[in-house]
C-alpha positions as a LaTeX table, in Angstrom:
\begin{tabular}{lrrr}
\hline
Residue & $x$ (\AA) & $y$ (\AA) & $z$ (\AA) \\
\hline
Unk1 & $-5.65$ & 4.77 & $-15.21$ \\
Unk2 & $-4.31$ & 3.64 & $-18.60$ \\
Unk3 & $-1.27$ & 5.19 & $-19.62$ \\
Unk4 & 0.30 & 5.18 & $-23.07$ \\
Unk5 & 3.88 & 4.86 & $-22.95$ \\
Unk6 & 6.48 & 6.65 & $-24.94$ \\
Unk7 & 8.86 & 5.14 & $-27.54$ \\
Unk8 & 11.38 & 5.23 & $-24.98$ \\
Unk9 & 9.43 & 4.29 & $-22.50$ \\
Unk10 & 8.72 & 0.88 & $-24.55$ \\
Unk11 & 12.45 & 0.47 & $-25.06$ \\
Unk12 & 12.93 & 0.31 & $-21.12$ \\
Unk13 & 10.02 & $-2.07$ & $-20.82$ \\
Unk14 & 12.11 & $-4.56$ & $-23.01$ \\
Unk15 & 14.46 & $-4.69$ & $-20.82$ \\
Unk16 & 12.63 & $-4.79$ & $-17.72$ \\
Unk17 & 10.87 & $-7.62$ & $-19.38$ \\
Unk18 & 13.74 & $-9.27$ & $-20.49$ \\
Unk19 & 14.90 & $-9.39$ & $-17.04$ \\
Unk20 & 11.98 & $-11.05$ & $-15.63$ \\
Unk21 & 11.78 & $-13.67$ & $-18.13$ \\
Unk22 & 15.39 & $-14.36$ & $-16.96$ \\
Unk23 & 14.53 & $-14.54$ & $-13.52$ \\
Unk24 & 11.83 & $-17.32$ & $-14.28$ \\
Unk25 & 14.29 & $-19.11$ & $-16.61$ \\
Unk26 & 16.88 & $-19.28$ & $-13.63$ \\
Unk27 & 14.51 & $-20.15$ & $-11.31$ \\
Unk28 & 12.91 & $-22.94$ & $-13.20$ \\
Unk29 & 16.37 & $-24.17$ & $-13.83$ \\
Unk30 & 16.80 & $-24.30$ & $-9.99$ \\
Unk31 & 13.36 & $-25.86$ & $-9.04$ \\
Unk32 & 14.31 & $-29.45$ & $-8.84$ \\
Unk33 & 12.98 & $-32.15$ & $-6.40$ \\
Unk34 & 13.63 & $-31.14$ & $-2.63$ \\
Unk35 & 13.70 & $-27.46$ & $-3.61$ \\
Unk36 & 12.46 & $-25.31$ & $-1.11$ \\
Unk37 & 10.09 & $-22.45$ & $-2.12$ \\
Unk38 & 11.89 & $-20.11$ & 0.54 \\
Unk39 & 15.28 & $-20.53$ & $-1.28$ \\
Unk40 & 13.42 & $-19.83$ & $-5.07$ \\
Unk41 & 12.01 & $-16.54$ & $-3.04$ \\
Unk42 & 15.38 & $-15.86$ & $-1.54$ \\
Unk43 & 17.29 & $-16.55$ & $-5.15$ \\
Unk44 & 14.78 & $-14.23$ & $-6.98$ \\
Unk45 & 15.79 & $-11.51$ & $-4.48$ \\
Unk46 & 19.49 & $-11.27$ & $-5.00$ \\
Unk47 & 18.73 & $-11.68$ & $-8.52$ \\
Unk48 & 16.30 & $-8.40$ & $-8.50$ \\
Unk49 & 18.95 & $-6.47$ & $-6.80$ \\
Unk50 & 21.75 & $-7.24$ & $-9.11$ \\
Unk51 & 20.12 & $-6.09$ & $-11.74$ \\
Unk52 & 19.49 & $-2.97$ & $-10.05$ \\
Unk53 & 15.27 & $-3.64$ & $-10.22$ \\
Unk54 & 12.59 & $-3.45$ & $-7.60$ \\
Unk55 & 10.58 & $-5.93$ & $-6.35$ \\
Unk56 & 6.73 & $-5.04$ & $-7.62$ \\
Unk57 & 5.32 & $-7.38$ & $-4.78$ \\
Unk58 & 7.59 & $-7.10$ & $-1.40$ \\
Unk59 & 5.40 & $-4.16$ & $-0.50$ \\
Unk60 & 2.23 & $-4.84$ & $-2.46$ \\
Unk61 & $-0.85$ & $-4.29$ & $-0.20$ \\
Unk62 & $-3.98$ & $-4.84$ & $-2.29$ \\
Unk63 & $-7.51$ & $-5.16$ & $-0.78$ \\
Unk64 & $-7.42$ & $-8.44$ & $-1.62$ \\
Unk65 & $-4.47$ & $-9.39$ & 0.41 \\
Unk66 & $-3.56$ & $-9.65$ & 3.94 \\
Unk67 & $-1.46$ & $-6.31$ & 4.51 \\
Unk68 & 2.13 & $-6.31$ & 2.37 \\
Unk69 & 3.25 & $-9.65$ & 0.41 \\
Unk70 & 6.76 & $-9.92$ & 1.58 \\
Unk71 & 8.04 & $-11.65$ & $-0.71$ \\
Unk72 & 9.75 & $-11.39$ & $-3.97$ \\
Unk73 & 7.83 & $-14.03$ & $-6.21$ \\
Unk74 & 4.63 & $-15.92$ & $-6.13$ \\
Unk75 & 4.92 & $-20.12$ & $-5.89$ \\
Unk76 & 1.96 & $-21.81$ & $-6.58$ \\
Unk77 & 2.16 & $-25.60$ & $-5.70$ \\
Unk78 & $-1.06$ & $-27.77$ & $-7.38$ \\
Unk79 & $-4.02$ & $-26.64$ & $-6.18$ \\
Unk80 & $-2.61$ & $-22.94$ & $-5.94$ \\
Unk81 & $-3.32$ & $-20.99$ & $-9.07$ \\
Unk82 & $-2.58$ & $-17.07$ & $-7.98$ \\
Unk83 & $-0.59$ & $-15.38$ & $-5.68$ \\
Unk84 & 0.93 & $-18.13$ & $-4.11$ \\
Unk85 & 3.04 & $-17.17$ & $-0.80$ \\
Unk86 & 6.24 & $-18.58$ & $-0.50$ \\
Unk87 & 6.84 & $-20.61$ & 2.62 \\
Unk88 & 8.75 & $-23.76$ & 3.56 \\
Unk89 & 7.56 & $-26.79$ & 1.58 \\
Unk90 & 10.29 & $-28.72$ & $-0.02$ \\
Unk91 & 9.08 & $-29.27$ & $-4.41$ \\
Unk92 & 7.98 & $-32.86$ & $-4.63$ \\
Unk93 & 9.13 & $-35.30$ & $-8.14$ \\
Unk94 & 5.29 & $-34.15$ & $-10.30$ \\
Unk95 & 4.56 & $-31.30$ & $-8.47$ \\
Unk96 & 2.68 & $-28.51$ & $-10.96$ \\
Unk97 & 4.77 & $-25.15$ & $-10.11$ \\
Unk98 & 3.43 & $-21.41$ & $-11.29$ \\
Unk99 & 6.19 & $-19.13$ & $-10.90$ \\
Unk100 & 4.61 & $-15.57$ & $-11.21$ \\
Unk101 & 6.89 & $-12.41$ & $-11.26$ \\
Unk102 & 6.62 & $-8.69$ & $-11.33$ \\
Unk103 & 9.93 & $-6.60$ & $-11.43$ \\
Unk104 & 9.88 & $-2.77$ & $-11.77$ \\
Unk105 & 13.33 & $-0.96$ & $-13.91$ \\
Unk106 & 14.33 & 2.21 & $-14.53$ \\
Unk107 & 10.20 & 3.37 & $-14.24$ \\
Unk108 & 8.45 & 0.45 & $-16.14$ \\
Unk109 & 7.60 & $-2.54$ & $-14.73$ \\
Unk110 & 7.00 & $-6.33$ & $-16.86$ \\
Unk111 & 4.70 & $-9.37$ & $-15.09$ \\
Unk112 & 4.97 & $-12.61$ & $-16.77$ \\
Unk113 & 4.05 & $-16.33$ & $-15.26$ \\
Unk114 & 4.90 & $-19.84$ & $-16.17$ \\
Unk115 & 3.71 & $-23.26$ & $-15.01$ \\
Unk116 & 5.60 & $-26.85$ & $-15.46$ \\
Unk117 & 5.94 & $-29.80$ & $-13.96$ \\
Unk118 & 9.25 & $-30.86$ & $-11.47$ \\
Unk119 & 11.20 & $-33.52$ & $-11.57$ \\
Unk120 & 10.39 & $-36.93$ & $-14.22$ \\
Unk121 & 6.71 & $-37.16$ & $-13.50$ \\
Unk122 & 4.65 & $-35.99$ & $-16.26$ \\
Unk123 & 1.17 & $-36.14$ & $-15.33$ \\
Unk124 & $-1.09$ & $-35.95$ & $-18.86$ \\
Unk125 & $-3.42$ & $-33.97$ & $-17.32$ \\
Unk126 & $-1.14$ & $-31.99$ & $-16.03$ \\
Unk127 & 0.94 & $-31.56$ & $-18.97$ \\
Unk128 & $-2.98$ & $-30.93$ & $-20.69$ \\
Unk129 & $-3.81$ & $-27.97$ & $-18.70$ \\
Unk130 & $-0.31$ & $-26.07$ & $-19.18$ \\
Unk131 & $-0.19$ & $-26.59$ & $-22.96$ \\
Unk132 & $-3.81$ & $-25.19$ & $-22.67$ \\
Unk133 & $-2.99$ & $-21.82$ & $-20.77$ \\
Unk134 & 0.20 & $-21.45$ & $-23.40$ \\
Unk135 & $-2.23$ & $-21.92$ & $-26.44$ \\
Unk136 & $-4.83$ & $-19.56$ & $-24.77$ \\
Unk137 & $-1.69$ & $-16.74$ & $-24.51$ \\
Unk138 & $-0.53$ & $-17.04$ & $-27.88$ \\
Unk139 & $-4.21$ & $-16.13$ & $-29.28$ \\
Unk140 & $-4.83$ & $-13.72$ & $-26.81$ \\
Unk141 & $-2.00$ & $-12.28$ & $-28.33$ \\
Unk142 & $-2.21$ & $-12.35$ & $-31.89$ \\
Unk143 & $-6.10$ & $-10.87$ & $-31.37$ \\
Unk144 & $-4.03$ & $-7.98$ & $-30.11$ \\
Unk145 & $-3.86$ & $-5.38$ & $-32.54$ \\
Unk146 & $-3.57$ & $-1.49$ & $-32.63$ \\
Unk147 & $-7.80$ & $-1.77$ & $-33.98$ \\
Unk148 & $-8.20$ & $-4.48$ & $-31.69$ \\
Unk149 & $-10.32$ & $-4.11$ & $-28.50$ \\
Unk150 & $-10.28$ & $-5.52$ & $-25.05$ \\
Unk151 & $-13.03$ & $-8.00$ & $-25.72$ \\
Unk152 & $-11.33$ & $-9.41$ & $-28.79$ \\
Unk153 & $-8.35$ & $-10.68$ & $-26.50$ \\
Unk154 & $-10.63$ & $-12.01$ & $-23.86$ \\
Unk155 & $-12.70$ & $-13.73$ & $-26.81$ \\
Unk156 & $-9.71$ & $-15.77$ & $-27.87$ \\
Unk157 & $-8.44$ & $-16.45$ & $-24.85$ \\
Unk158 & $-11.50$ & $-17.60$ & $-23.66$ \\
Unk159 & $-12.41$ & $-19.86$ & $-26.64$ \\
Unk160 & $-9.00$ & $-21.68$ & $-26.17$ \\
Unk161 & $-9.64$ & $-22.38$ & $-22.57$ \\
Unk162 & $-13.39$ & $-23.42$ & $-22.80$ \\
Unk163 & $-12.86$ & $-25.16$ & $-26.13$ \\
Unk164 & $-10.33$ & $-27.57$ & $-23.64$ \\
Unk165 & $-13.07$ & $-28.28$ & $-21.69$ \\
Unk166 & $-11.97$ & $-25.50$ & $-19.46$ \\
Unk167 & $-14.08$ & $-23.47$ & $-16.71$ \\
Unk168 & $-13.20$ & $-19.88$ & $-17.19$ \\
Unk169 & $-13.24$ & $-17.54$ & $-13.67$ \\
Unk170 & $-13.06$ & $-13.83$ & $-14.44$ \\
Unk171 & $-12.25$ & $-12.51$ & $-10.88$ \\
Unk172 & $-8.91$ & $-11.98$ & $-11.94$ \\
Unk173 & $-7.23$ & $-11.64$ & $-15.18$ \\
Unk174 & $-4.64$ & $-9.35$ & $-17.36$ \\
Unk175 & $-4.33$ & $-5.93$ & $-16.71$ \\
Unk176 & $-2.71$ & $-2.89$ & $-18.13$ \\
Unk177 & 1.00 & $-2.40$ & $-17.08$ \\
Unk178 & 3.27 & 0.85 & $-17.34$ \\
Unk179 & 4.79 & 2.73 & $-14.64$ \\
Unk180 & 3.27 & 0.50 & $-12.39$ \\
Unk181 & 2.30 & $-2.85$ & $-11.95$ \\
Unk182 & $-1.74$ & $-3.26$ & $-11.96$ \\
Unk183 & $-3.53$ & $-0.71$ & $-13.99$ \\
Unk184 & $-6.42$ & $-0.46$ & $-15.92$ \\
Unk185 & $-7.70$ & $-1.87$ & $-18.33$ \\
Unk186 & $-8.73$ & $-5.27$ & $-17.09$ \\
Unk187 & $-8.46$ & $-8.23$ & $-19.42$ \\
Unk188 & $-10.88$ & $-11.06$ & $-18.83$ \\
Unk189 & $-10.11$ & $-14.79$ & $-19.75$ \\
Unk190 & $-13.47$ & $-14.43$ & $-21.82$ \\
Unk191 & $-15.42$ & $-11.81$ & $-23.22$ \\
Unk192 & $-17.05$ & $-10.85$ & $-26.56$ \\
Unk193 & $-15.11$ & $-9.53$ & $-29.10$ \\
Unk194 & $-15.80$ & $-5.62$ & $-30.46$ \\
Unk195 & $-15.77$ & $-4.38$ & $-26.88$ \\
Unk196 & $-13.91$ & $-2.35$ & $-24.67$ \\
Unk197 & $-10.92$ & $-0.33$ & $-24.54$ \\
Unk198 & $-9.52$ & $-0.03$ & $-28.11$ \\
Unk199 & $-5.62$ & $-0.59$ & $-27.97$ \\
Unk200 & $-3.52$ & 1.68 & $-29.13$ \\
Unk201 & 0.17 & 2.10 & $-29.45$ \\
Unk202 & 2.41 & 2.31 & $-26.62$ \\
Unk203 & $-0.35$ & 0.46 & $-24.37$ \\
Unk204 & 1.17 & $-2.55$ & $-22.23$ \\
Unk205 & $-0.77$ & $-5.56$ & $-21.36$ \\
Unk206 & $-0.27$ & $-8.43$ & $-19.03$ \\
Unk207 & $-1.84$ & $-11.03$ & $-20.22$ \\
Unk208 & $-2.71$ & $-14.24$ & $-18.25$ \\
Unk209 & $-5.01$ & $-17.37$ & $-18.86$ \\
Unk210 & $-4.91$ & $-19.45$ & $-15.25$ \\
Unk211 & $-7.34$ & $-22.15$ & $-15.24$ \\
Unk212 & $-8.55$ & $-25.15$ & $-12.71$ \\
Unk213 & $-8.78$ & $-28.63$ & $-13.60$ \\
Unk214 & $-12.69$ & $-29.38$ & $-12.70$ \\
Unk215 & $-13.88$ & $-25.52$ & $-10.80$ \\
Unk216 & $-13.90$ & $-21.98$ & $-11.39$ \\
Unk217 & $-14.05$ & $-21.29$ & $-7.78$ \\
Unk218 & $-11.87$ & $-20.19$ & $-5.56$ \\
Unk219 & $-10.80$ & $-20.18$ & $-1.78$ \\
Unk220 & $-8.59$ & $-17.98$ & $-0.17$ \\
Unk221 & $-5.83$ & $-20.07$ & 1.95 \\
Unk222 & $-4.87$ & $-19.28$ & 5.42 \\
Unk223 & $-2.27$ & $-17.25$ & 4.90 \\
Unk224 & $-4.19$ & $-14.69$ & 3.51 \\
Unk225 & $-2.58$ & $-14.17$ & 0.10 \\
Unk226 & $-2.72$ & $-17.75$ & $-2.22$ \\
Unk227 & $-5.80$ & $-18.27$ & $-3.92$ \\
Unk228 & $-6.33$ & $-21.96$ & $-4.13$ \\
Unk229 & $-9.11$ & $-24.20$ & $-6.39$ \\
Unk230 & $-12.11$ & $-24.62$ & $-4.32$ \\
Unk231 & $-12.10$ & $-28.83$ & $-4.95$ \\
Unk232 & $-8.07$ & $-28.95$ & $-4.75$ \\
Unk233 & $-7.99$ & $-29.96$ & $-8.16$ \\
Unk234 & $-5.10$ & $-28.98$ & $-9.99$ \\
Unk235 & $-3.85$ & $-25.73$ & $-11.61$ \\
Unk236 & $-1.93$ & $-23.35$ & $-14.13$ \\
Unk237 & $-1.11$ & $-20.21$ & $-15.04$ \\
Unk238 & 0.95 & $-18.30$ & $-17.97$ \\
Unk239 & 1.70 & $-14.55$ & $-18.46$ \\
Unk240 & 3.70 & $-12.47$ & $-20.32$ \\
Unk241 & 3.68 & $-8.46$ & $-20.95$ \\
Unk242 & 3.10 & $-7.47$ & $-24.28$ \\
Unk243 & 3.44 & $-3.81$ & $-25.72$ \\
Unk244 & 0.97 & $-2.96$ & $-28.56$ \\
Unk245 & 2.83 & $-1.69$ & $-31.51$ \\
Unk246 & 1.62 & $-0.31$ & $-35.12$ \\
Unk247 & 2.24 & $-3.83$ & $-36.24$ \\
Unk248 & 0.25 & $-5.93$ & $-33.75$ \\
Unk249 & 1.59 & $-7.17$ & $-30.37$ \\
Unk250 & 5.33 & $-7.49$ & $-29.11$ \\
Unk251 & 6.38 & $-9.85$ & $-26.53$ \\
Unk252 & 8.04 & $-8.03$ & $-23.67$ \\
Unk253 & 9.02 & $-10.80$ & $-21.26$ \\
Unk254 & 10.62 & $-13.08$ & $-23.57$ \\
Unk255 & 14.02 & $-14.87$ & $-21.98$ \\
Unk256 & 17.58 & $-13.66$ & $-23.60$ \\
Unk257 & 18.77 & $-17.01$ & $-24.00$ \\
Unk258 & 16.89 & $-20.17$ & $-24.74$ \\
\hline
\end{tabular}
C-alpha cells in the first residue's frame, strides 16, 4: 500500500517525528561508557509513554523476525547494522552505536536512525563510515522531489555510498511510512534514476543508507532479530522520515532542540 497523507495528517507526522528525534537525542545523551543497552531500551519506554505514543516495534512480528520484537528500540553494537535486539552488554569507550526508532502518535508514525561513536575513542574509520551514511541521506533527500521518482533517491544515495568505496546491500532499505510503520514503496540504497514510484505530495519516506565496512552480506544472529556483517567488520546506519511537499522534501524527524 502507499498512502498519501492529508495536510493534517502531515502536521501530526511532525510531531510524531519530532518526538522520535527527541528520543534519540536523549538517548545518545545517556549512552556513555558502561551503559547498558537494557537501560537505553527501558529509558526509551517511559519516554514513549509520556508522550502518550506507541511503540512501532514491541509487537512487530515480521517474517523476517523471530515472533514479536519486545522491545522498544533497536541497539546495534559494531558489527550489528539492523534491528539490533537489546540485551545486557554494558557500551564499551569506541564502541559504534545505531540507535534505530519507530514511534506511532495520534495515527502517524516517524522512523529515523543514527550512528556515533561512545565515549573518547574516535576510530577514523569509524568516524569515515558514519559521515558517509549522513552524506548519502542528505542526497537521497534533496533528489526527492514532487517529479522525482523512486530510483532517483536510490541513485544518489547509492552514488554517495559506492563513491566511499562502499558495498551497497539492497535487502533492506527505506520504505514508505504513514499510518503505519513499513509500507510500500521500497527505497533501495542504489538504483537508476527515472524509475519507479513517482512521489507526490503528502507521500512519507523513511529513508536509510546502512552500510558495512568491507561486505554486503549479512548473517542473522542468534537471537533471531539483529542482522550482523557477515566478516564482523564494522557498521552504520542513518534514517530520518521525510514528507514530500510541493517544494521538495521536509525533514520530519528533526530534534526540537540542538
Amino acid at each position: 500500500m502507499i498512502e498519501i497523507l492529508t495536510p493534517a495528517e502531515v502536521d501530526r507526522a511532525r510531531e510524531t517525528g519530532a518526538l522520535v528525534a527527541d528520543i534519540l537525542q536523549a538517548m545518545k545523551s545517556r549512552a556513555t561508557v558502561g551503559t547498558n543497552l537494557l537501560d537505553i531500551d527501558q529509558w526509551t519506554k517511559e519516554m514513549i509513554a509520556e508522550a502518550g505514543a506507541e511503540s512501532c516495534y514491541v509487537d512487530y512480528a515480521p517474517s523476517f523476525g523471530r515472533g514479536p520484537f519486545g522491545h522498544y528500540i533497536c541497539t546495534g553494537v559494531n558489527d550489528a547494522v539492523l534491528h539490533g535486539l537489546p540485551h545486557n552488554y554494558a557500551l564499551a569507550d569506541g564502541d559504534l552505536l545505531t540507535l534505530d526508532l519507530a514511534v506511532v502518535k495520534n495515527g502517524i508514525a516517524a522512523d529515523a536512525a543514527i550512528s556515533f561513536l561512545v565515549g573518547e575513542s574516535q576510530p577514523a574509520e569509524s568516524v569515515a563510515m558514519i559521515e558517509a551514511t549522513e552524506r548519502a541521506l542528505a542526497a537521497g533527500i534533496a533528489a526527492a522531489g514532487p517529479s522525482a521518482k523512486i530510483g532517483d533517491i536510490a541513485y544518489a544515495i547509492g552514488r554517495v555510498l559506492i563513491d566511499a568505496g562502499y558495498q551497497v546491500n539492497t535487502q533492506f532499505g527505506g520504505h514508505g511510512i504513514g499510518s503505519t510503520m513499513h509500507q510500500d514503496p521500497h527505497v533501495p540504497n542504489t538504483g537508476r534514476p527515472g524509475r519507479g514510484f513517482k512521489l507526490r505530495p503528502g507521500l512519507l519516506l523513511a529513508l536509510e543508507p546502512w552500510i558495512m565496512a568491507d561486505t554486503d552480506e549479512l548473517v542473522t544472529d542468534d537471537d533471531g532479530w539483529t542482522l550482523r556483517s557477515a566478516t564482523g567488520c564494522r557498521t552504520a546506519h542513518t534514517e530520518h522520515t521525510i514528507a514530500i511537499t510541493a517544494d521538495g522534501a521536509e525533514i520530519l524527524t528533526l530534534p526540537t532542540q540542538k
